[in-house]
Amino acid sequence: MRQDLEQLKQHFPLLDYLRHNYWKARRAGTSAEFVGLCPLHRETQPSFYVNARKNLFYCHGCGHGGDLIRFIELSQRLSFRQSVAYLQEQIPAPDGNVLLEKTAAFYQLQLHRHPEAIHYLEQRGLHDSALIEELGIGYAPGGNLRRYLLADGYPFHSLLDQGLINHQGRDSFCRRVIFPCRQRSQIVNLYGRSIGAAFPHRFLPRGKGGLFAWELVSRFCAVILVEGLFDLAVLWQAGFRNTTCALGTHLTPAQFDQLSDLPGRSVYLVLDRDENQAGQQAAQQLARRLENAAVAAHIVHLPPGHDPNSYFLAGATAADFAACLQGAPPC
Ligand SMILES: [Zn+2]
């Protein structure tokens, strides 16, 4: 709280705040002192002093003095708490995208400081450090994002609004490996994969955007579609750079439009085979819709029980996977 207040006062230097609110002042003696008519009581001779260096005011007429929050209390007739809230509301909402960039960069820095995160990536078969860097993969150890972003001038409520922290100030992505999802080079969301027992998948409460890395993948006339980012990562690592990811079983209308934006394209669907066949049904449905949009759809069958990630982890090679692709006839 104390730290938040300091940040709030740094955000609104008292002199700037008063001037924005039409307080007219002249320099009084020392370089940091200003004097003008008191905004808190009627007067004709200036007796309201502001020390710009100390961020404090004092009025010799009415005897009031203090910092910006005290000034808000007196001028707006608000309680201390209400005054703090009043000021916080006046902080312009930061550009959400810059905030996500800063968050992703911070998490990326944490990755190599936390062996448990690197260990998790290795467990999932991801070991190419250049690719880990290229994908911008990071790690949220938990507990320190708030401090970092507040020190950078972001107000608490912005982090809360973006879903980066919870009401207690803790990282929403605590103990998760982070993938930034970009669209036209801008981060549109963050995906977090729990490395512990917590619910495995998490996104920020905003749209997931289009297909993952579509700017890079759309130039291929044969495209591989997978469900998850670890599937995508191991396929890129194995050289299948024409892989994109829907971040789930079902495509959004925007993602479907992307896949079908090039007539004559071939799409290889490598969706998870779950026991209740939901994944397979989704694949069949999607294949039919793609065919209707003049896209040649192929449903790829991996050995039972495997998704691309587990298939490579079980020792499959790029040649094995290529054989699966070749064995998938057009629907
Ligand atoms: Zn006064």
Short mmCIF file of C-alpha atoms and ligand atoms in Angstrom, two decimals:
data_model
loop_
_atom_site.label_atom_id
_atom_site.label_comp_id
_atom_site.label_asym_id
_atom_site.label_seq_id
_atom_site.Cartn_x
_atom_site.Cartn_y
_atom_site.Cartn_z
CA MET A 1 0.00 0.00 0.00
CA ARG A 2 2.73 2.42 1.02
CA GLN A 3 4.61 1.63 -2.18
CA ASP A 4 1.44 2.10 -4.25
CA LEU A 5 0.92 5.54 -2.69
CA GLU A 6 4.47 6.59 -3.48
CA GLN A 7 3.94 5.53 -7.07
CA LEU A 8 0.67 7.43 -7.24
CA LYS A 9 2.37 10.59 -6.00
CA GLN A 10 5.21 10.11 -8.46
CA HIS A 11 2.68 9.77 -11.23
CA PHE A 12 1.08 13.11 -10.31
CA PRO A 13 3.72 15.63 -9.20
CA LEU A 14 1.82 18.11 -7.03
CA LEU A 15 2.86 21.20 -9.00
CA ASP A 16 1.86 19.62 -12.35
CA TYR A 17 -1.43 18.47 -10.91
CA LEU A 18 -2.29 21.96 -9.62
CA ARG A 19 -1.26 23.63 -12.87
CA HIS A 20 -3.40 21.20 -14.87
CA ASN A 21 -6.21 22.33 -12.61
CA TYR A 22 -5.59 25.99 -13.48
CA TRP A 23 -3.55 27.03 -10.46
CA LYS A 24 -1.49 30.09 -11.39
CA ALA A 25 1.79 30.44 -9.57
CA ARG A 26 5.05 32.32 -9.61
CA ARG A 27 8.41 31.31 -8.32
CA ALA A 28 9.00 32.24 -4.71
CA GLY A 29 12.62 32.60 -3.71
CA THR A 30 14.29 29.21 -3.93
CA SER A 31 14.08 27.37 -7.22
CA ALA A 32 11.69 24.67 -5.96
CA GLU A 33 9.18 27.03 -4.29
CA PHE A 34 6.07 28.42 -5.97
CA VAL A 35 3.35 30.68 -4.61
CA GLY A 36 -0.20 31.54 -5.76
CA LEU A 37 -3.74 32.11 -4.58
CA CYS A 38 -5.01 29.32 -2.33
CA PRO A 39 -7.42 26.95 -4.08
CA LEU A 40 -8.79 25.93 -0.66
CA HIS A 41 -9.97 29.30 0.66
CA ARG A 42 -10.90 32.73 -0.69
CA GLU A 43 -8.05 35.23 -0.71
CA THR A 44 -6.67 38.15 -2.69
CA GLN A 45 -3.03 37.95 -1.65
CA PRO A 46 -1.16 34.74 -2.56
CA SER A 47 -0.34 32.67 0.47
CA PHE A 48 -0.42 29.12 -0.93
CA TYR A 49 3.09 27.69 -1.30
CA VAL A 50 4.17 24.57 -3.16
CA ASN A 51 7.56 22.95 -2.83
CA ALA A 52 7.99 21.10 -6.13
CA ARG A 53 10.97 19.12 -4.89
CA LYS A 54 9.28 17.85 -1.74
CA ASN A 55 5.88 17.58 -3.45
CA LEU A 56 4.23 19.40 -0.53
CA PHE A 57 2.01 22.47 -0.12
CA TYR A 58 1.29 24.87 2.73
CA CYS A 59 -1.13 27.75 2.95
CA HIS A 60 -0.31 30.55 5.38
CA GLY A 61 -3.90 31.82 5.07
CA CYS A 62 -5.97 28.77 6.06
CA GLY A 63 -3.17 26.78 7.63
CA HIS A 64 -3.71 23.66 5.53
CA GLY A 65 -0.77 21.71 4.19
CA GLY A 66 0.38 18.30 3.06
CA ASP A 67 0.84 16.18 -0.03
CA LEU A 68 -1.31 15.66 -3.12
CA ILE A 69 -3.62 13.17 -1.43
CA ARG A 70 -4.21 15.64 1.41
CA PHE A 71 -4.95 18.31 -1.20
CA ILE A 72 -7.55 16.04 -2.85
CA GLU A 73 -9.11 15.28 0.54
CA LEU A 74 -9.53 19.00 1.24
CA SER A 75 -10.44 20.25 -2.23
CA GLN A 76 -12.83 17.41 -3.14
CA ARG A 77 -14.07 16.78 0.44
CA LEU A 78 -13.19 13.09 0.20
CA SER A 79 -11.83 10.60 2.71
CA PHE A 80 -8.24 9.45 2.41
CA ARG A 81 -9.29 6.21 0.71
CA GLN A 82 -11.67 8.00 -1.64
CA SER A 83 -8.93 10.46 -2.56
CA VAL A 84 -6.56 7.65 -3.48
CA ALA A 85 -9.27 6.04 -5.62
CA TYR A 86 -10.06 9.44 -7.17
CA LEU A 87 -6.45 9.82 -8.30
CA GLN A 88 -6.11 6.25 -9.48
CA GLU A 89 -9.11 6.72 -11.75
CA GLN A 90 -7.38 9.66 -13.39
CA ILE A 91 -4.36 7.63 -14.47
CA PRO A 92 -4.92 7.00 -18.16
CA ALA A 93 -5.27 3.33 -19.02
CA PRO A 94 -1.88 2.25 -20.37
CA ASP A 95 -1.69 0.79 -23.82
CA GLY A 96 -2.60 -2.83 -23.11
CA ASN A 97 -0.23 -4.02 -25.78
CA VAL A 98 2.83 -2.34 -24.27
CA LEU A 99 1.86 -3.87 -20.94
CA LEU A 100 1.69 -7.36 -22.48
CA GLU A 101 5.05 -6.83 -24.21
CA LYS A 102 6.63 -5.85 -20.90
CA THR A 103 5.06 -8.81 -19.15
CA ALA A 104 6.21 -11.27 -21.81
CA ALA A 105 9.75 -9.83 -21.76
CA PHE A 106 9.82 -10.08 -17.97
CA TYR A 107 8.68 -13.71 -18.02
CA GLN A 108 11.17 -14.51 -20.76
CA LEU A 109 13.94 -13.24 -18.51
CA GLN A 110 12.70 -15.43 -15.65
CA LEU A 111 12.82 -18.62 -17.71
CA HIS A 112 16.57 -19.12 -17.43
CA ARG A 113 16.60 -18.18 -13.76
CA HIS A 114 14.31 -21.06 -12.85
CA PRO A 115 15.67 -24.53 -13.52
CA GLU A 116 12.22 -26.07 -12.90
CA ALA A 117 10.92 -24.26 -16.00
CA ILE A 118 13.76 -25.42 -18.25
CA HIS A 119 13.35 -28.91 -16.83
CA TYR A 120 9.65 -28.81 -17.74
CA LEU A 121 10.42 -27.77 -21.33
CA GLU A 122 12.90 -30.63 -21.60
CA GLN A 123 10.28 -33.02 -20.26
CA ARG A 124 7.96 -31.86 -23.04
CA GLY A 125 10.70 -32.52 -25.58
CA LEU A 126 11.64 -28.90 -26.20
CA HIS A 127 15.39 -28.37 -26.08
CA ASP A 128 16.33 -26.10 -29.01
CA SER A 129 17.32 -22.91 -27.21
CA ALA A 130 17.16 -20.82 -30.41
CA LEU A 131 13.57 -21.93 -30.93
CA ILE A 132 12.65 -21.27 -27.28
CA GLU A 133 14.02 -17.76 -27.79
CA GLU A 134 12.25 -17.33 -31.12
CA LEU A 135 8.88 -18.33 -29.67
CA GLY A 136 9.48 -15.93 -26.78
CA ILE A 137 8.76 -18.66 -24.24
CA GLY A 138 8.91 -17.45 -20.64
CA TYR A 139 8.13 -18.52 -17.12
CA ALA A 140 6.03 -16.99 -14.36
CA PRO A 141 7.60 -18.01 -11.06
CA GLY A 142 4.83 -16.07 -9.28
CA GLY A 143 4.81 -13.17 -6.90
CA ASN A 144 7.08 -10.69 -8.63
CA LEU A 145 5.33 -9.40 -11.77
CA ARG A 146 3.32 -6.87 -9.79
CA ARG A 147 6.36 -5.34 -8.14
CA TYR A 148 8.16 -5.11 -11.47
CA LEU A 149 5.30 -3.43 -13.33
CA LEU A 150 4.36 -1.07 -10.49
CA ALA A 151 7.97 0.10 -10.35
CA ASP A 152 7.62 0.79 -14.06
CA GLY A 153 4.68 3.10 -13.38
CA TYR A 154 1.76 0.81 -14.17
CA PRO A 155 -1.11 1.15 -11.72
CA PHE A 156 -2.36 -1.87 -9.83
CA HIS A 157 -5.84 -1.70 -11.39
CA SER A 158 -4.43 -1.94 -14.94
CA LEU A 159 -2.69 -5.21 -14.13
CA LEU A 160 -5.91 -6.41 -12.56
CA ASP A 161 -8.02 -5.27 -15.54
CA GLN A 162 -5.72 -7.10 -17.96
CA GLY A 163 -5.99 -10.27 -15.87
CA LEU A 164 -2.25 -10.40 -15.19
CA ILE A 165 -2.70 -10.49 -11.42
CA ASN A 166 -5.49 -11.43 -9.04
CA HIS A 167 -7.02 -9.22 -6.34
CA GLN A 168 -4.33 -10.31 -3.87
CA GLY A 169 -1.71 -9.04 -6.31
CA ARG A 170 -0.40 -12.49 -7.20
CA ASP A 171 0.48 -13.50 -10.76
CA SER A 172 -2.44 -15.15 -12.55
CA PHE A 173 0.09 -17.28 -14.42
CA CYS A 174 1.94 -18.39 -11.30
CA ARG A 175 4.15 -21.45 -11.98
CA ARG A 176 3.29 -21.55 -15.66
CA VAL A 177 5.37 -21.65 -18.81
CA ILE A 178 4.28 -18.71 -20.97
CA PHE A 179 3.86 -18.47 -24.73
CA PRO A 180 3.07 -15.00 -26.13
CA CYS A 181 0.48 -15.25 -28.93
CA ARG A 182 1.20 -12.67 -31.59
CA GLN A 183 -0.74 -11.30 -34.48
CA ARG A 184 0.93 -8.96 -36.95
CA SER A 185 3.85 -8.90 -34.49
CA GLN A 186 1.64 -7.60 -31.65
CA ILE A 187 0.91 -9.76 -28.61
CA VAL A 188 -2.82 -10.47 -28.50
CA ASN A 189 -2.81 -12.91 -25.59
CA LEU A 190 -0.59 -15.01 -23.34
CA TYR A 191 -0.95 -18.75 -22.96
CA GLY A 192 0.23 -20.29 -19.73
CA ARG A 193 0.86 -24.01 -19.22
CA SER A 194 1.02 -25.07 -15.60
CA ILE A 195 4.13 -26.99 -14.64
CA GLY A 196 2.47 -28.14 -11.41
CA ALA A 197 -0.86 -29.54 -10.38
CA ALA A 198 -2.92 -26.41 -11.25
CA PHE A 199 -5.40 -26.39 -14.13
CA PRO A 200 -3.15 -26.94 -17.16
CA HIS A 201 -4.25 -24.23 -19.59
CA ARG A 202 -4.78 -20.54 -19.00
CA PHE A 203 -5.25 -17.47 -21.19
CA LEU A 204 -5.80 -13.83 -20.36
CA PRO A 205 -9.48 -12.83 -20.44
CA ARG A 206 -9.38 -11.52 -24.01
CA GLY A 207 -9.61 -13.01 -27.50
CA LYS A 208 -7.02 -15.60 -28.52
CA GLY A 209 -6.50 -13.94 -31.86
CA GLY A 210 -6.06 -15.84 -35.11
CA LEU A 211 -4.02 -18.92 -35.89
CA PHE A 212 -0.64 -18.99 -34.17
CA ALA A 213 2.19 -17.44 -36.23
CA TRP A 214 -0.08 -17.23 -39.27
CA GLU A 215 2.06 -14.46 -40.80
CA LEU A 216 4.86 -17.01 -41.12
CA VAL A 217 2.81 -20.09 -41.93
CA SER A 218 0.32 -18.69 -44.45
CA ARG A 219 2.93 -18.65 -47.23
CA PHE A 220 2.99 -22.48 -47.30
CA CYS A 221 0.54 -24.18 -49.61
CA ALA A 222 0.52 -27.23 -47.32
CA VAL A 223 -0.22 -26.39 -43.71
CA ILE A 224 -0.29 -28.57 -40.58
CA LEU A 225 -2.92 -27.67 -37.98
CA VAL A 226 -2.44 -28.81 -34.37
CA GLU A 227 -4.32 -28.09 -31.15
CA GLY A 228 -1.65 -27.07 -28.69
CA LEU A 229 1.47 -24.94 -28.57
CA PHE A 230 3.68 -27.79 -27.37
CA ASP A 231 2.60 -29.76 -30.44
CA LEU A 232 3.55 -26.79 -32.57
CA ALA A 233 6.86 -26.28 -30.78
CA VAL A 234 8.07 -29.87 -31.26
CA LEU A 235 7.00 -29.82 -34.90
CA TRP A 236 8.84 -26.56 -35.58
CA GLN A 237 11.82 -28.06 -33.77
CA ALA A 238 11.65 -31.08 -36.09
CA GLY A 239 11.63 -28.79 -39.12
CA PHE A 240 7.89 -28.64 -39.85
CA ARG A 241 7.74 -24.86 -39.99
CA ASN A 242 4.45 -25.02 -41.87
CA THR A 243 2.66 -25.87 -38.61
CA THR A 244 0.10 -23.55 -37.05
CA CYS A 245 -2.03 -23.96 -33.96
CA ALA A 246 -5.68 -23.22 -33.19
CA LEU A 247 -5.14 -23.09 -29.39
CA GLY A 248 -7.99 -25.55 -28.93
CA THR A 249 -10.06 -28.15 -30.79
CA HIS A 250 -12.46 -25.71 -32.42
CA LEU A 251 -11.54 -22.97 -34.85
CA THR A 252 -12.95 -19.48 -34.42
CA PRO A 253 -14.58 -18.02 -37.57
CA ALA A 254 -11.51 -15.79 -38.03
CA GLN A 255 -9.17 -18.81 -37.83
CA PHE A 256 -11.30 -20.70 -40.33
CA ASP A 257 -11.14 -17.74 -42.73
CA GLN A 258 -7.37 -17.72 -42.42
CA LEU A 259 -7.04 -21.43 -43.22
CA SER A 260 -9.23 -21.07 -46.28
CA ASP A 261 -7.80 -17.78 -47.58
CA LEU A 262 -5.80 -19.57 -50.28
CA PRO A 263 -7.80 -21.79 -52.65
CA GLY A 264 -5.94 -24.98 -53.41
CA ARG A 265 -4.16 -25.06 -50.06
CA SER A 266 -3.77 -28.45 -48.36
CA VAL A 267 -4.40 -28.62 -44.63
CA TYR A 268 -3.22 -31.57 -42.53
CA LEU A 269 -5.35 -31.85 -39.39
CA VAL A 270 -3.44 -33.40 -36.51
CA LEU A 271 -6.00 -33.14 -33.74
CA ASP A 272 -5.86 -35.11 -30.51
CA ARG A 273 -7.51 -38.51 -30.50
CA ASP A 274 -9.42 -38.70 -27.27
CA GLU A 275 -11.36 -41.70 -26.03
CA ASN A 276 -14.83 -40.24 -26.52
CA GLN A 277 -14.00 -39.46 -30.17
CA ALA A 278 -14.84 -35.76 -29.71
CA GLY A 279 -11.54 -34.76 -31.29
CA GLN A 280 -12.08 -37.03 -34.27
CA GLN A 281 -15.61 -35.76 -34.81
CA ALA A 282 -14.34 -32.20 -34.68
CA ALA A 283 -11.67 -33.10 -37.25
CA GLN A 284 -14.24 -34.70 -39.59
CA GLN A 285 -16.50 -31.67 -39.35
CA LEU A 286 -13.68 -29.24 -39.94
CA ALA A 287 -12.45 -31.29 -42.91
CA ARG A 288 -15.87 -31.08 -44.55
CA ARG A 289 -16.08 -27.33 -44.03
CA LEU A 290 -12.60 -26.87 -45.47
CA GLU A 291 -13.48 -28.99 -48.50
CA ASN A 292 -16.48 -26.72 -49.09
CA ALA A 293 -14.08 -23.78 -49.07
CA ALA A 294 -11.91 -25.43 -51.78
CA VAL A 295 -9.20 -26.44 -49.30
CA ALA A 296 -7.92 -30.03 -49.47
CA ALA A 297 -8.20 -31.40 -45.94
CA HIS A 298 -6.28 -34.47 -44.71
CA ILE A 299 -6.93 -36.09 -41.34
CA VAL A 300 -3.64 -37.37 -40.02
CA HIS A 301 -3.65 -40.46 -37.81
CA LEU A 302 -0.81 -40.77 -35.35
CA PRO A 303 -0.32 -44.05 -33.49
CA PRO A 304 -3.14 -44.55 -30.93
CA GLY A 305 -2.92 -42.42 -27.82
CA HIS A 306 -0.49 -39.91 -29.31
CA ASP A 307 -0.57 -36.22 -30.07
CA PRO A 308 2.40 -34.73 -31.95
CA ASN A 309 4.10 -33.77 -28.70
CA SER A 310 3.88 -37.21 -27.13
CA TYR A 311 4.74 -38.88 -30.45
CA PHE A 312 8.09 -37.09 -30.68
CA LEU A 313 8.69 -37.60 -26.97
CA ALA A 314 8.20 -41.34 -27.53
CA GLY A 315 11.11 -41.23 -29.96
CA ALA A 316 9.48 -40.53 -33.33
CA THR A 317 11.66 -38.80 -35.91
CA ALA A 318 10.83 -36.19 -38.53
CA ALA A 319 10.75 -39.02 -41.08
CA ASP A 320 8.20 -40.94 -38.98
CA PHE A 321 5.97 -37.89 -38.81
CA ALA A 322 6.38 -37.18 -42.53
CA ALA A 323 5.24 -40.76 -43.19
CA CYS A 324 2.08 -40.10 -41.13
CA LEU A 325 1.41 -37.01 -43.26
CA GLN A 326 1.91 -38.96 -46.47
CA GLY A 327 -0.40 -41.68 -45.22
CA ALA A 328 -3.25 -39.23 -44.74
CA PRO A 329 -5.39 -39.26 -47.88
CA PRO A 330 -7.51 -36.27 -48.85
CA CYS A 331 -10.96 -36.47 -47.28
ZN ZN B 1 -5.57 28.51 2.13
#
